[in-house]
Every structure is written in C-alpha cells, then in structure tokens.
Amino acid sequence: MTVIQLKSHENRAAAMDAATVTSPRLTGLRTRYQGLSGQALLDVMIRQEFAGKIAVVSSFGAESAVLLHMVAEIDPTTPVIFLNTGKLFGETLRYRDRLQERLGLTDIRAAGPHPADLAARDPNGTLWNADPDACCFVRKVLPLERALKGFEASITGRKRFQTSARTSMDPIEEEAVRGTGEPGSATGTRFKLNPLAFWGQEELERYTDANRLPRHPLVKDGYLSIGCMPCTERVPEGGSYRDGRWVGRDKDECGIHLPINTGGDGI
C-alpha cells in the first residue's frame, strides 16, 4: 500500500495529478468526446464505451438527485453503489429510498465496512473523533474498492467548484486501482467519469427545478454538503459550500476520490 503524507490542499491536488494514469484509451476517449458533459457524456459511456461494466457512486447527498436522474433516464438498471458507513443521517437513508422509488432505479447496492475492519480499527465506533482519516478509510475507501471490483469505470457527481483538489479534474479520468491490501487487489486501472465537472450551483438548481426532483431534507436546514452525521454540521449563513464538513480540521475529502492511499488528510 502506498502511503504519502499530505498536509495541505495544494499537496492533495498535486497527488491526484501525479497518480492519474494517461493511457492510449484515455487519450482516445477525451479526443472523441471532447466538449460533452452531463447526460450526453453519460449516454455514450453507459450505452457504448463501458456497457455492462460501469457503476455510479452516489452518497445520496444534497445534489445527488441530478446525476441519478440523468442516469435513470438513460438506463435505470445501471448499478448504483451507496456507501452506508453506519454513521449516516437517518434523513439520508430515507432520501435514498425516496429517490429510488421516484427515479425507478433498480440496482442500488449498499456497501458497508467489513466487520473485521471495524473490529480491528474501530471497535467502539469512535474512530471518527480520534482519527477521521482512518475512519474514512475503513468506512468508505475500503468498502468502495471492494464494491467496484469487476467494473471498468465509475461515475461520480464531483464538480470543480466543490474542493481545491477538484479544481482541475477532467470529465474523463483514469486511475491506477488502489486495492484493499489483499494480494493482487491493486492491479490494473479504472476509468472515472465526472459528467458534472463543469457544472455550478446555478446549473444544478435549474436542473433540479426543471425536473421537479426531490431535495435532500437536510438542505433546507442549512446542510449544504452532507456526509456522515458526526462530521457534518450546518453551514452558517454566508458560508461556503463545504464549510460544514470536518469543521476545524485540515480536511475536505473523505478519500474515495483521491487516487492513492494517504497517511494524512483525505483517506
């Protein structure tokens, strides 16, 4: 397992760039579909390039309905991987069920932390307070790596405006498979698609309103970015998008979208 100490937002962004793979297929995909985003990009990736080998990764958070609606319009049988960390808001779980019914998604897969990992690293359920990076690793990073085994590509709802580490991401990326520590698990590459990379809050709001999509119930209560309950707070009026996540810590990524395992912020 590669361990790199990252102590700043700039280093995290640099690490993402350094770990990104550039293969002939990636170059070809970027050239062929340059300028496509949103549903147009999703359509060719789901139906053509990665048919049967692609999954959506969704937190069912504040903006998740937009991406999930686009996917459902193309193919509602597309697998959706939902990380049930065991620390989520009850509102998030109920929102997941509501969106599944509203959008007609047929294959939502809840991936949770392995009992052995919890017993070894977080037996009392308090790791989030002592070491939130390690908690994210056990409850998010490892479960997602296991859930994505066998898929050639994943779809995310990431946008450039969200964090400093995402400001330069491309709609089509390729990463070395991180692995889970088991022998042979860190082999090959996996594509990552970010069809909403260039979208801002205004575009998201317009799409949500135009399609009458239900909103996460916590948004109206001041939660702008919604993760696990212990590490998510309301954003004060006038605050920025991610101010409610990991308040008081030098951390703005849980780590599932960082292409390397790190010993500092972000795993």
Short mmCIF file of C-alpha atoms in Angstrom, two decimals:
data_model
loop_
_atom_site.label_atom_id
_atom_site.label_comp_id
_atom_site.label_asym_id
_atom_site.label_seq_id
_atom_site.Cartn_x
_atom_site.Cartn_y
_atom_site.Cartn_z
CA MET A 1 0.00 0.00 0.00
CA THR A 2 1.39 3.39 -0.95
CA VAL A 3 1.43 5.85 1.92
CA ILE A 4 2.14 9.51 1.25
CA GLN A 5 1.88 12.26 3.83
CA LEU A 6 -0.29 15.10 2.57
CA LYS A 7 -0.58 18.15 4.74
CA SER A 8 -2.15 20.82 2.52
CA HIS A 9 -4.87 21.36 -0.07
CA GLU A 10 -2.18 22.05 -2.69
CA ASN A 11 -0.40 18.76 -1.98
CA ARG A 12 -3.65 16.84 -2.26
CA ALA A 13 -4.34 18.29 -5.68
CA ALA A 14 -0.77 17.56 -6.77
CA ALA A 15 -1.07 13.98 -5.55
CA MET A 16 -4.21 13.49 -7.60
CA ASP A 17 -2.42 14.74 -10.70
CA ALA A 18 0.62 12.57 -10.02
CA ALA A 19 -1.41 9.39 -9.61
CA THR A 20 -3.56 9.87 -12.69
CA VAL A 21 -2.89 7.40 -15.50
CA THR A 22 -2.73 8.52 -19.12
CA SER A 23 -3.27 5.56 -21.44
CA PRO A 24 -3.95 5.49 -25.19
CA ARG A 25 -7.57 4.62 -24.44
CA LEU A 26 -7.97 7.63 -22.14
CA THR A 27 -6.47 9.90 -24.78
CA GLY A 28 -8.83 8.47 -27.36
CA LEU A 29 -11.90 8.91 -25.16
CA ARG A 30 -11.02 12.51 -24.36
CA THR A 31 -10.44 13.30 -28.00
CA ARG A 32 -13.60 11.56 -29.20
CA TYR A 33 -15.90 13.10 -26.62
CA GLN A 34 -14.27 16.46 -26.05
CA GLY A 35 -16.90 19.03 -25.13
CA LEU A 36 -19.51 16.52 -23.98
CA SER A 37 -20.83 16.73 -20.44
CA GLY A 38 -23.90 15.90 -18.42
CA GLN A 39 -26.37 13.48 -19.92
CA ALA A 40 -24.73 13.49 -23.36
CA LEU A 41 -21.46 12.20 -21.92
CA LEU A 42 -23.24 9.71 -19.70
CA ASP A 43 -25.21 8.29 -22.62
CA VAL A 44 -22.17 7.27 -24.67
CA MET A 45 -20.31 5.94 -21.65
CA ILE A 46 -23.18 3.85 -20.29
CA ARG A 47 -24.54 2.57 -23.61
CA GLN A 48 -21.34 2.26 -25.66
CA GLU A 49 -17.91 2.60 -24.10
CA PHE A 50 -18.50 0.73 -20.82
CA ALA A 51 -21.76 -1.10 -21.41
CA GLY A 52 -22.37 -3.52 -18.54
CA LYS A 53 -19.08 -2.56 -16.86
CA ILE A 54 -19.92 0.79 -15.28
CA ALA A 55 -21.41 1.85 -11.93
CA VAL A 56 -22.50 5.08 -10.31
CA VAL A 57 -21.02 6.05 -6.95
CA SER A 58 -23.55 8.14 -5.01
CA SER A 59 -23.78 9.50 -1.48
CA PHE A 60 -27.45 10.40 -1.93
CA GLY A 61 -26.44 13.79 -0.63
CA ALA A 62 -27.51 17.34 -1.33
CA GLU A 63 -27.06 17.27 -5.11
CA SER A 64 -27.23 13.56 -5.87
CA ALA A 65 -30.66 13.68 -7.50
CA VAL A 66 -29.29 15.47 -10.57
CA LEU A 67 -26.79 12.79 -11.56
CA LEU A 68 -29.09 9.92 -10.59
CA HIS A 69 -31.93 11.37 -12.66
CA MET A 70 -29.66 11.60 -15.71
CA VAL A 71 -28.53 8.01 -15.27
CA ALA A 72 -32.07 6.74 -14.74
CA GLU A 73 -33.19 8.45 -17.95
CA ILE A 74 -30.51 6.53 -19.86
CA ASP A 75 -30.65 3.15 -18.10
CA PRO A 76 -32.33 2.69 -14.69
CA THR A 77 -30.65 -0.72 -14.31
CA THR A 78 -27.20 0.88 -14.05
CA PRO A 79 -25.69 -0.24 -10.70
CA VAL A 80 -25.58 2.50 -8.06
CA ILE A 81 -23.08 1.97 -5.24
CA PHE A 82 -24.12 3.64 -1.99
CA LEU A 83 -21.64 3.71 0.89
CA ASN A 84 -23.59 3.02 4.06
CA THR A 85 -20.91 3.90 6.57
CA GLY A 86 -23.04 3.21 9.64
CA LYS A 87 -22.69 6.89 10.56
CA LEU A 88 -25.16 8.48 8.14
CA PHE A 89 -28.11 10.70 8.91
CA GLY A 90 -31.44 8.91 9.02
CA GLU A 91 -32.64 11.55 6.56
CA THR A 92 -30.07 10.35 4.03
CA LEU A 93 -31.29 6.77 4.23
CA ARG A 94 -34.90 7.85 3.77
CA TYR A 95 -33.88 10.14 0.90
CA ARG A 96 -32.16 7.20 -0.81
CA ASP A 97 -35.37 5.20 -0.64
CA ARG A 98 -37.43 8.12 -1.92
CA LEU A 99 -35.12 8.70 -4.90
CA GLN A 100 -35.05 5.02 -5.76
CA GLU A 101 -38.84 4.99 -5.99
CA ARG A 102 -39.09 8.36 -7.75
CA LEU A 103 -36.43 7.61 -10.37
CA GLY A 104 -37.08 3.90 -10.85
CA LEU A 105 -33.52 2.83 -10.08
CA THR A 106 -33.44 -0.96 -9.94
CA ASP A 107 -29.93 -1.80 -8.71
CA ILE A 108 -28.85 0.20 -5.67
CA ARG A 109 -26.08 -1.64 -3.84
CA ALA A 110 -25.33 -0.65 -0.25
CA ALA A 111 -21.66 -1.23 0.58
CA GLY A 112 -20.66 -1.12 4.23
CA PRO A 113 -17.47 -1.54 6.25
CA HIS A 114 -16.29 -5.11 6.79
CA PRO A 115 -16.92 -6.36 10.35
CA ALA A 116 -13.30 -7.47 10.65
CA ASP A 117 -12.06 -3.99 9.72
CA LEU A 118 -14.33 -2.40 12.31
CA ALA A 119 -13.27 -4.87 14.98
CA ALA A 120 -9.62 -4.14 14.30
CA ARG A 121 -9.75 -0.38 13.77
CA ASP A 122 -12.96 0.99 15.25
CA PRO A 123 -14.39 -1.42 17.84
CA ASN A 124 -16.08 1.36 19.83
CA GLY A 125 -17.32 3.39 16.85
CA THR A 126 -15.41 6.50 17.92
CA LEU A 127 -12.58 6.49 15.37
CA TRP A 128 -14.22 9.43 13.58
CA ASN A 129 -13.27 11.65 16.53
CA ALA A 130 -9.76 10.36 17.16
CA ASP A 131 -8.67 9.94 13.54
CA PRO A 132 -11.25 10.93 10.89
CA ASP A 133 -8.88 10.00 8.07
CA ALA A 134 -8.61 6.43 9.34
CA CYS A 135 -12.36 6.32 9.89
CA CYS A 136 -12.99 7.34 6.26
CA PHE A 137 -10.54 4.70 5.12
CA VAL A 138 -12.30 1.89 7.00
CA ARG A 139 -15.87 3.02 6.34
CA LYS A 140 -15.59 4.44 2.81
CA VAL A 141 -12.37 3.76 0.94
CA LEU A 142 -12.10 0.01 1.55
CA PRO A 143 -15.83 -0.73 1.03
CA LEU A 144 -15.86 1.19 -2.25
CA GLU A 145 -12.77 -0.56 -3.57
CA ARG A 146 -14.41 -3.91 -2.88
CA ALA A 147 -17.71 -2.83 -4.41
CA LEU A 148 -16.05 -1.60 -7.62
CA LYS A 149 -14.22 -4.86 -8.25
CA GLY A 150 -15.04 -6.04 -11.75
CA PHE A 151 -16.16 -2.64 -13.03
CA GLU A 152 -14.13 -0.87 -15.69
CA ALA A 153 -15.47 2.59 -14.87
CA SER A 154 -17.30 4.53 -12.20
CA ILE A 155 -19.46 7.64 -12.44
CA THR A 156 -19.23 10.39 -9.85
CA GLY A 157 -21.13 13.60 -9.16
CA ARG A 158 -18.00 15.63 -8.45
CA LYS A 159 -17.80 19.24 -9.57
CA ARG A 160 -14.79 21.50 -9.88
CA PHE A 161 -16.23 24.14 -7.56
CA GLN A 162 -16.50 21.79 -4.58
CA THR A 163 -12.92 21.49 -3.28
CA SER A 164 -9.44 22.69 -4.11
CA ALA A 165 -8.40 19.14 -5.06
CA ARG A 166 -11.12 19.06 -7.75
CA THR A 167 -10.49 22.38 -9.49
CA SER A 168 -8.58 20.86 -12.42
CA MET A 169 -10.25 17.47 -12.79
CA ASP A 170 -11.26 16.31 -16.26
CA PRO A 171 -14.68 14.85 -17.11
CA ILE A 172 -12.89 11.63 -18.10
CA GLU A 173 -10.12 10.30 -15.89
CA GLU A 174 -8.20 7.07 -15.45
CA GLU A 175 -6.59 5.91 -12.22
CA ALA A 176 -4.50 3.02 -11.02
CA VAL A 177 -6.65 0.67 -8.98
CA ARG A 178 -5.86 1.40 -5.36
CA GLY A 179 -6.60 -2.04 -3.97
CA THR A 180 -7.59 -3.09 -0.47
CA GLY A 181 -4.37 -4.60 0.82
CA GLU A 182 -5.20 -8.15 -0.25
CA PRO A 183 -2.60 -9.72 -2.56
CA GLY A 184 -3.24 -8.81 -6.19
CA SER A 185 -6.00 -6.29 -5.43
CA ALA A 186 -4.02 -3.25 -6.61
CA THR A 187 -3.67 -4.17 -10.27
CA GLY A 188 -4.86 -2.52 -13.45
CA THR A 189 -6.65 0.79 -13.92
CA ARG A 190 -10.21 2.06 -13.70
CA PHE A 191 -11.83 4.95 -15.52
CA LYS A 192 -13.66 7.64 -13.59
CA LEU A 193 -16.29 9.82 -15.23
CA ASN A 194 -17.25 13.22 -13.89
CA PRO A 195 -20.08 14.40 -16.18
CA LEU A 196 -20.94 17.36 -13.92
CA ALA A 197 -17.35 18.57 -13.55
CA PHE A 198 -18.05 22.00 -15.05
CA TRP A 199 -21.49 22.49 -13.50
CA GLY A 200 -22.07 25.15 -10.87
CA GLN A 201 -24.76 25.68 -8.29
CA GLU A 202 -26.96 27.62 -10.72
CA GLU A 203 -26.99 24.80 -13.27
CA LEU A 204 -27.75 22.26 -10.55
CA GLU A 205 -30.63 24.34 -9.23
CA ARG A 206 -32.10 24.85 -12.69
CA TYR A 207 -31.96 21.13 -13.46
CA THR A 208 -33.48 20.21 -10.12
CA ASP A 209 -36.35 22.65 -10.57
CA ALA A 210 -36.95 21.80 -14.24
CA ASN A 211 -37.27 18.10 -13.44
CA ARG A 212 -39.09 18.59 -10.13
CA LEU A 213 -36.58 16.47 -8.28
CA PRO A 214 -36.98 15.96 -4.53
CA ARG A 215 -34.34 17.64 -2.42
CA HIS A 216 -32.45 16.17 0.50
CA PRO A 217 -34.47 17.16 3.57
CA LEU A 218 -31.41 18.50 5.41
CA VAL A 219 -30.63 21.14 2.78
CA LYS A 220 -33.39 23.45 3.95
CA ASP A 221 -31.92 23.16 7.46
CA GLY A 222 -28.56 24.60 6.40
CA TYR A 223 -26.63 21.45 5.44
CA LEU A 224 -25.11 22.24 2.04
CA SER A 225 -22.78 19.25 1.75
CA ILE A 226 -23.94 16.14 3.56
CA GLY A 227 -21.75 13.29 4.73
CA CYS A 228 -21.63 11.27 7.94
CA MET A 229 -23.54 12.66 10.90
CA PRO A 230 -20.60 13.13 13.33
CA CYS A 231 -18.52 15.02 10.75
CA THR A 232 -21.21 17.21 9.14
CA GLU A 233 -22.54 20.50 10.51
CA ARG A 234 -24.83 23.25 9.31
CA VAL A 235 -23.19 25.96 7.22
CA PRO A 236 -23.65 29.42 8.75
CA GLU A 237 -25.41 31.97 6.59
CA GLY A 238 -22.95 33.31 4.05
CA GLY A 239 -20.61 30.35 4.49
CA SER A 240 -19.13 28.40 1.60
CA TYR A 241 -20.29 25.07 0.26
CA ARG A 242 -18.01 22.70 2.23
CA ASP A 243 -17.75 24.68 5.47
CA GLY A 244 -19.88 22.13 7.27
CA ARG A 245 -17.61 19.16 6.60
CA TRP A 246 -14.89 18.17 9.09
CA VAL A 247 -15.11 21.55 10.79
CA GLY A 248 -11.85 22.66 12.37
CA ARG A 249 -9.71 20.12 10.53
CA ASP A 250 -7.42 20.42 7.52
CA LYS A 251 -9.60 18.01 5.58
CA ASP A 252 -12.07 18.43 2.74
CA GLU A 253 -12.05 14.99 1.08
CA CYS A 254 -13.12 11.65 2.53
CA GLY A 255 -10.64 9.92 0.23
CA ILE A 256 -12.70 7.78 -2.11
CA HIS A 257 -11.86 10.20 -4.90
CA LEU A 258 -8.17 10.52 -4.10
CA PRO A 259 -6.38 8.00 -6.33
CA ILE A 260 -3.83 6.98 -3.72
CA ASN A 261 -3.91 5.86 -0.11
CA THR A 262 -2.61 8.64 2.11
CA GLY A 263 -1.46 8.77 5.68
CA GLY A 264 -2.70 12.31 6.21
CA ASP A 265 -5.80 14.18 5.15
CA GLY A 266 -8.10 12.57 2.72
CA ILE A 267 -8.03 8.79 3.03
#
